[in-house]
XYZ file of C-alpha atoms in Angstrom:
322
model
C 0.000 0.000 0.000
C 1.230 3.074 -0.870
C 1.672 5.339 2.366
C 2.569 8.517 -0.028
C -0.005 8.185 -2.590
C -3.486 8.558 -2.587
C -5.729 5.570 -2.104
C -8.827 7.116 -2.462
C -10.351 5.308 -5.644
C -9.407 1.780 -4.233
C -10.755 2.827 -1.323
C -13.881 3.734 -2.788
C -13.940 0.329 -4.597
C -13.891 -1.691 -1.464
C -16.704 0.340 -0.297
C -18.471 -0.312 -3.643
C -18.017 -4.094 -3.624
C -19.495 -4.234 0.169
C -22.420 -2.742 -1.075
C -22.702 -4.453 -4.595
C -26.911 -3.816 -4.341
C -26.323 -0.286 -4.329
C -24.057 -0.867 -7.915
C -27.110 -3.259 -9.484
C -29.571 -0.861 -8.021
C -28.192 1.829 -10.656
C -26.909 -0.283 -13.096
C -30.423 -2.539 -13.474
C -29.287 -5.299 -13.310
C -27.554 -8.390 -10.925
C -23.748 -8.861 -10.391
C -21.315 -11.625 -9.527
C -19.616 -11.379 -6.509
C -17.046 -8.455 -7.860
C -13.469 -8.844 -7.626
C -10.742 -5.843 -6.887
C -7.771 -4.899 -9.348
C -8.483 -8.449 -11.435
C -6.381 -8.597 -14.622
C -7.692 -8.766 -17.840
C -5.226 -9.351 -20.405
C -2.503 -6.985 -19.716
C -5.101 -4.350 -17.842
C -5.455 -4.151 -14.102
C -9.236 -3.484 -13.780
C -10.769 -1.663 -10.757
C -13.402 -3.948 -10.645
C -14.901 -7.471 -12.358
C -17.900 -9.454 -12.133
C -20.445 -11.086 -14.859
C -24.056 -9.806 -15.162
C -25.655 -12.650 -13.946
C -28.876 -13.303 -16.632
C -26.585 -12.795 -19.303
C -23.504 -14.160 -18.369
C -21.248 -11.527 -19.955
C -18.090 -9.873 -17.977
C -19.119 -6.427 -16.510
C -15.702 -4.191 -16.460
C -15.778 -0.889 -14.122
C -13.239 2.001 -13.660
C -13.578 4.337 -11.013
C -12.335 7.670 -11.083
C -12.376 10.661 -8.148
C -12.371 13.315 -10.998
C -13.819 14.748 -14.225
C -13.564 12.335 -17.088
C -10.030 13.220 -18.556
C -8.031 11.949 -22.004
C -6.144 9.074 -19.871
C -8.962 7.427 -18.897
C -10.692 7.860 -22.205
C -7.604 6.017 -24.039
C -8.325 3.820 -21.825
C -11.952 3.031 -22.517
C -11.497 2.930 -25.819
C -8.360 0.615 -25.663
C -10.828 -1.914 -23.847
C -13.808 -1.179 -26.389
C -10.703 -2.220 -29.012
C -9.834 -5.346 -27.194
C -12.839 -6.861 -26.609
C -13.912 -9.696 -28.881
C -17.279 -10.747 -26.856
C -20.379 -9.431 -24.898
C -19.183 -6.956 -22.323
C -20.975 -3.768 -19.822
C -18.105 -1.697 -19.608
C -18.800 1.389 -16.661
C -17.335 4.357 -16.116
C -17.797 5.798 -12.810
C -16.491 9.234 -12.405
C -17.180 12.606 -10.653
C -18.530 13.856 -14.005
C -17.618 13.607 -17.712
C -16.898 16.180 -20.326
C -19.181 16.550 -23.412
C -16.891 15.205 -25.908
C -15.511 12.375 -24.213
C -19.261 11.306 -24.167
C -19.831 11.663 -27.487
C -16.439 9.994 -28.615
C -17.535 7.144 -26.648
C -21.378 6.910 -28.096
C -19.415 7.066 -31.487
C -16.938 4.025 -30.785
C -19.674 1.841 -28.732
C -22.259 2.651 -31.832
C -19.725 1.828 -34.084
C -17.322 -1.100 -33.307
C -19.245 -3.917 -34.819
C -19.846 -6.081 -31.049
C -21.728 -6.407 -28.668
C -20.932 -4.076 -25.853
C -22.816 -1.997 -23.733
C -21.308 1.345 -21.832
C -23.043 2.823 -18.651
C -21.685 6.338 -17.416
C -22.430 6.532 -13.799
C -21.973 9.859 -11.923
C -20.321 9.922 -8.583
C -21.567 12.758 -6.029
C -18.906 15.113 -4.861
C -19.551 14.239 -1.681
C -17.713 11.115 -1.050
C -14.547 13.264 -1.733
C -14.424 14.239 1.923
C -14.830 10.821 3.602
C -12.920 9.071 1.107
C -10.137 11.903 2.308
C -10.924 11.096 6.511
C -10.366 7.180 5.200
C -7.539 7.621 3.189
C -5.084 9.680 6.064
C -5.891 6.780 8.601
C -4.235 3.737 9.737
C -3.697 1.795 7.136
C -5.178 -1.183 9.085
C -8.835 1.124 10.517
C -9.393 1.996 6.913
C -11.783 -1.450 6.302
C -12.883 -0.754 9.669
C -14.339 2.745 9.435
C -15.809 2.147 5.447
C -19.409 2.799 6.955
C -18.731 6.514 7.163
C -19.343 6.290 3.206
C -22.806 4.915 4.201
C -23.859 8.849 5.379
C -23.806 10.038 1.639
C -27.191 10.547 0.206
C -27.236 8.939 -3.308
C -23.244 8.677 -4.074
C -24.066 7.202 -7.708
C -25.759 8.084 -10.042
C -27.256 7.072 -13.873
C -26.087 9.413 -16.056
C -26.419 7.238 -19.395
C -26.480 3.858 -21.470
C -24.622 3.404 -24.720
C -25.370 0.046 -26.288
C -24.640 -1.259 -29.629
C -27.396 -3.085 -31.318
C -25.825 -6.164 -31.239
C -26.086 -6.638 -27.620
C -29.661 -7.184 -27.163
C -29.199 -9.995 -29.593
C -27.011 -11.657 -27.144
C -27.592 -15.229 -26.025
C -27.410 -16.091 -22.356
C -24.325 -18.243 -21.377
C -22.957 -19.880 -17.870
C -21.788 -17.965 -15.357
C -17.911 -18.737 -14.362
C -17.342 -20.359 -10.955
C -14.716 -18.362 -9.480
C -15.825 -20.274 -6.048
C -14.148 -23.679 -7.861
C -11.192 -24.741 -6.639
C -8.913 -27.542 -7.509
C -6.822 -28.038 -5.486
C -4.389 -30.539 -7.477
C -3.883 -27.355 -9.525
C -0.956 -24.723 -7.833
C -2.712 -21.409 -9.411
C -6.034 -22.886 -7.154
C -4.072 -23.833 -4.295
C -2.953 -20.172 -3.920
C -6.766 -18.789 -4.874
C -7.765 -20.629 -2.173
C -5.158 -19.381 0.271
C -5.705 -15.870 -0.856
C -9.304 -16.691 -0.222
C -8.644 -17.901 3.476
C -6.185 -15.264 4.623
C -8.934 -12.231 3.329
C -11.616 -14.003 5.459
C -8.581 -14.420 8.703
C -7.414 -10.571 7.865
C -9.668 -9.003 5.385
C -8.389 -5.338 7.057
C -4.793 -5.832 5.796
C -6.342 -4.413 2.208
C -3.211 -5.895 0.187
C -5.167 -9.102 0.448
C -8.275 -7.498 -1.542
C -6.799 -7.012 -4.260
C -6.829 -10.197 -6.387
C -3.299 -11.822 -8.150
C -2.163 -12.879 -10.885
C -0.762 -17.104 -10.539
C 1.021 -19.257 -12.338
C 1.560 -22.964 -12.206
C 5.218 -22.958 -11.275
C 4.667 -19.895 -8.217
C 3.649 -21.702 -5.427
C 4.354 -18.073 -3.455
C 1.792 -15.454 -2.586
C 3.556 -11.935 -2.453
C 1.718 -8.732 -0.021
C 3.401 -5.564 -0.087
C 4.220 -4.831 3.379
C 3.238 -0.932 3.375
C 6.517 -0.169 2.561
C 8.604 -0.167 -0.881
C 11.627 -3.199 0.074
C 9.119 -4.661 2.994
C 7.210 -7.464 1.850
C 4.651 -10.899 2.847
C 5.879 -13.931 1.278
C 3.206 -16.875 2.172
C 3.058 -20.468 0.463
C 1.061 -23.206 1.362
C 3.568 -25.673 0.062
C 7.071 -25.188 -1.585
C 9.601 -27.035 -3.127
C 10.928 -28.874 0.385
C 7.205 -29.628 1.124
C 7.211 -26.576 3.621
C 4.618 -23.727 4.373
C 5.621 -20.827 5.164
C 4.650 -16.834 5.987
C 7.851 -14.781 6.058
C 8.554 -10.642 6.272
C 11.592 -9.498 4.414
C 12.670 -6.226 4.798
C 15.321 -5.402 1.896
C 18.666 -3.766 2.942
C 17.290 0.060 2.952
C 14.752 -1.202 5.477
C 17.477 -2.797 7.404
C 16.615 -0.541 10.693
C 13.046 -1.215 10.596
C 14.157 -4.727 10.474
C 16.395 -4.151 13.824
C 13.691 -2.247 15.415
C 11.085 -5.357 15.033
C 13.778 -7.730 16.327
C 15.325 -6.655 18.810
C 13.189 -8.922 21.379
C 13.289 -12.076 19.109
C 11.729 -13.648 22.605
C 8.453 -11.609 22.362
C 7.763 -12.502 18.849
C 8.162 -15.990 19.445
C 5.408 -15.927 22.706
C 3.009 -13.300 20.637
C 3.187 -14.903 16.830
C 4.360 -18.831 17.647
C 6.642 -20.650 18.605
C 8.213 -21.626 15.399
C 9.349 -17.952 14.455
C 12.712 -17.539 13.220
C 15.319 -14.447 12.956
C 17.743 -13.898 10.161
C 19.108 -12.417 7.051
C 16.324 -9.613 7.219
C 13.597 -11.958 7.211
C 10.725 -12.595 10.087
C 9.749 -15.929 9.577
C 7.638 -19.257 9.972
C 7.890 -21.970 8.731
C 6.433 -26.283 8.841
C 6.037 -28.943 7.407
C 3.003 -29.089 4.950
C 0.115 -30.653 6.309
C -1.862 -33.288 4.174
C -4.488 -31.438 3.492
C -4.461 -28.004 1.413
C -7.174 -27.160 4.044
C -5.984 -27.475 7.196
C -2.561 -25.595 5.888
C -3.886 -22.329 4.954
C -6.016 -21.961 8.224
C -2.396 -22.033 10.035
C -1.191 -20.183 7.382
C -4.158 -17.591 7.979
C -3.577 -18.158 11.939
C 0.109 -16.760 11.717
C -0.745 -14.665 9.333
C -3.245 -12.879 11.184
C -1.099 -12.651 14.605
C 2.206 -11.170 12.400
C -0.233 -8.678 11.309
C -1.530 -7.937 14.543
C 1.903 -7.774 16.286
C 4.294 -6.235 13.482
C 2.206 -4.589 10.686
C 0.260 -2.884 13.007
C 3.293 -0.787 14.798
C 4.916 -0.824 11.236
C 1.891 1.149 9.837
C 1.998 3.416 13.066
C 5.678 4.370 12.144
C 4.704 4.801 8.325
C 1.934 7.113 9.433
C 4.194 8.918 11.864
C 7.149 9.473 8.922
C 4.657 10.656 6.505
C 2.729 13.156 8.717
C 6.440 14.713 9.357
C 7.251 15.610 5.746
């Protein structure tokens, strides 16, 4: 998570998915359960789901501003790319006349069916989404239901479809709940899956990742560029594991956390080990895929509690004194 930077429209879109009636409600229609920053091709989307009577992936961008020429290069690099049935929506604080009509123009005219919805954000979620945004890193989640005081915070502000969409057949929903677990890219869904329900405050774990067959390592920035979560439900010496490495520029922070090895070892487990910049722990895989990640998500979930917590206090403390 970036201390420095603004997180205000991921912010926003964990707020959104938590209330995904309050999306269909102005959209029309009913969602999948949506996923955070899921890749699509080489695009990092702000959030994905399928519209469920139709079956077709529903692709929305949020942005805390007027509609500008990045994110309109944008929309129309994803009208380019698509080669199915697709909603693509735009959320943003407002949108200028001719991006709107360059957009009607492209939709109309791209030969597919794909539908655009341009949905207004109010104004007024700018100063909560600020309040949530200069807080602890792990209170963010926490405090989301200030959002809930804004009176009407989207709003339908139009529908472009091409022609060809109402002429689309219904198809089968993906099951992203599926998981099979002889497969290494499922093994680490379902990990991810476990340690959002054990810690879904640490907001690194919202956002969803990209696996491969041959990683069999989940990687969490730890709220720090060079501080980082390494987790793995089984690797190559049949071990699990949920380690903190702190690169060599981080080397202090690294002392700082270990100077009492003793007190990490009664607060986390047992099993924690010191070295080479790296908190760790580390056994031996259990049988089942299962019963790993909820230890994984146990440890996971007290390192958390007893290092990322100060770690995000210090952060916080650095960046209010620049």
């Amino acid at each position: 998570m970036s201390l420095k930077g603004s997180e205000r429209e991921f912010i926003f879109s964990v707020y959104l998915r938590q209330h995904q009636r309050m999306i269909e409600n102005v959209l029309g229609f009913s969602l999948t359960d949506l996923l955070l920053e899921k890749y699509w091709d080489k695009l990092k989307l702000d959030l994905f789901g399928y519209e469920k009577k139709l079956g077709v992936p529903v692709i929305m961008e949020v942005w805390l501003a007027r509609s500008n020429g990045y994110h309109q290069e944008r929309f129309i690099n994803l009208i380019d790319m698509l080669d199915e049935g697709a909603v693509l929506v735009y959320l943003a604080l407002g949108f200028q006349d001719q991006h709107v009509i360059e957009l009607e123009r492209r939709v109309r005219g791209c030969g597919k069916p794909i539908k655009l919805i341009l949905v207004n954000i109010s104004e007024r979620v700018l100063e909560p989404l600020d309040r949530l945004n200069a807080m602890h890193k792990l209170q963010i989640y926490w405090e989301l239901g200030i959002l809930n005081e804004i009176e009407k915070p989207l709003e339908l502000m139009k529908v472009i479809e091409h022609p060809l969409f109402k002429g689309l057949s219904p198809k089968p929903v993906p099951n992203n709940h599926g998981f099979d677990l002889s497969k290494q890219v499922d093994v680490n869904r379902y990990l991810l899956l476990r340690l959002r329900e054990a810690v879904p405050n640490f907001l690194p774990l919202q956002r969803e990742k990209r696996f491969y067959e041959d990683n069999a390592t989940i990687r969490l920035g730890g709220g720090k560029t060079g501080v980082d979560y390494f987790i793995s439900a089984r690797n190559r010496r049949n071990q699990a594991l949920v380690e903190l490495r702190f690169d060599q520029s981080n080397r202090e922070l690294f002392q700082l956390f270990t100077t009492k090895p003793w007190l990490l070892k009664e607060q986390i487990d047992e099993r924690v080990k010191i070295g080479d910049n790296v908190i760790g722990c580390h056994f031996r895989s259990f049988d089942s895929v299962e019963d790993t990640a909820s230890e994984l998500a146990r440890i996971f979930s007290k390192m958390v509690n007893v290092i990322s917590y100060r770690l995000f206090d210090i952060l916080r403390f650095e960046y209010q004194m620049v």
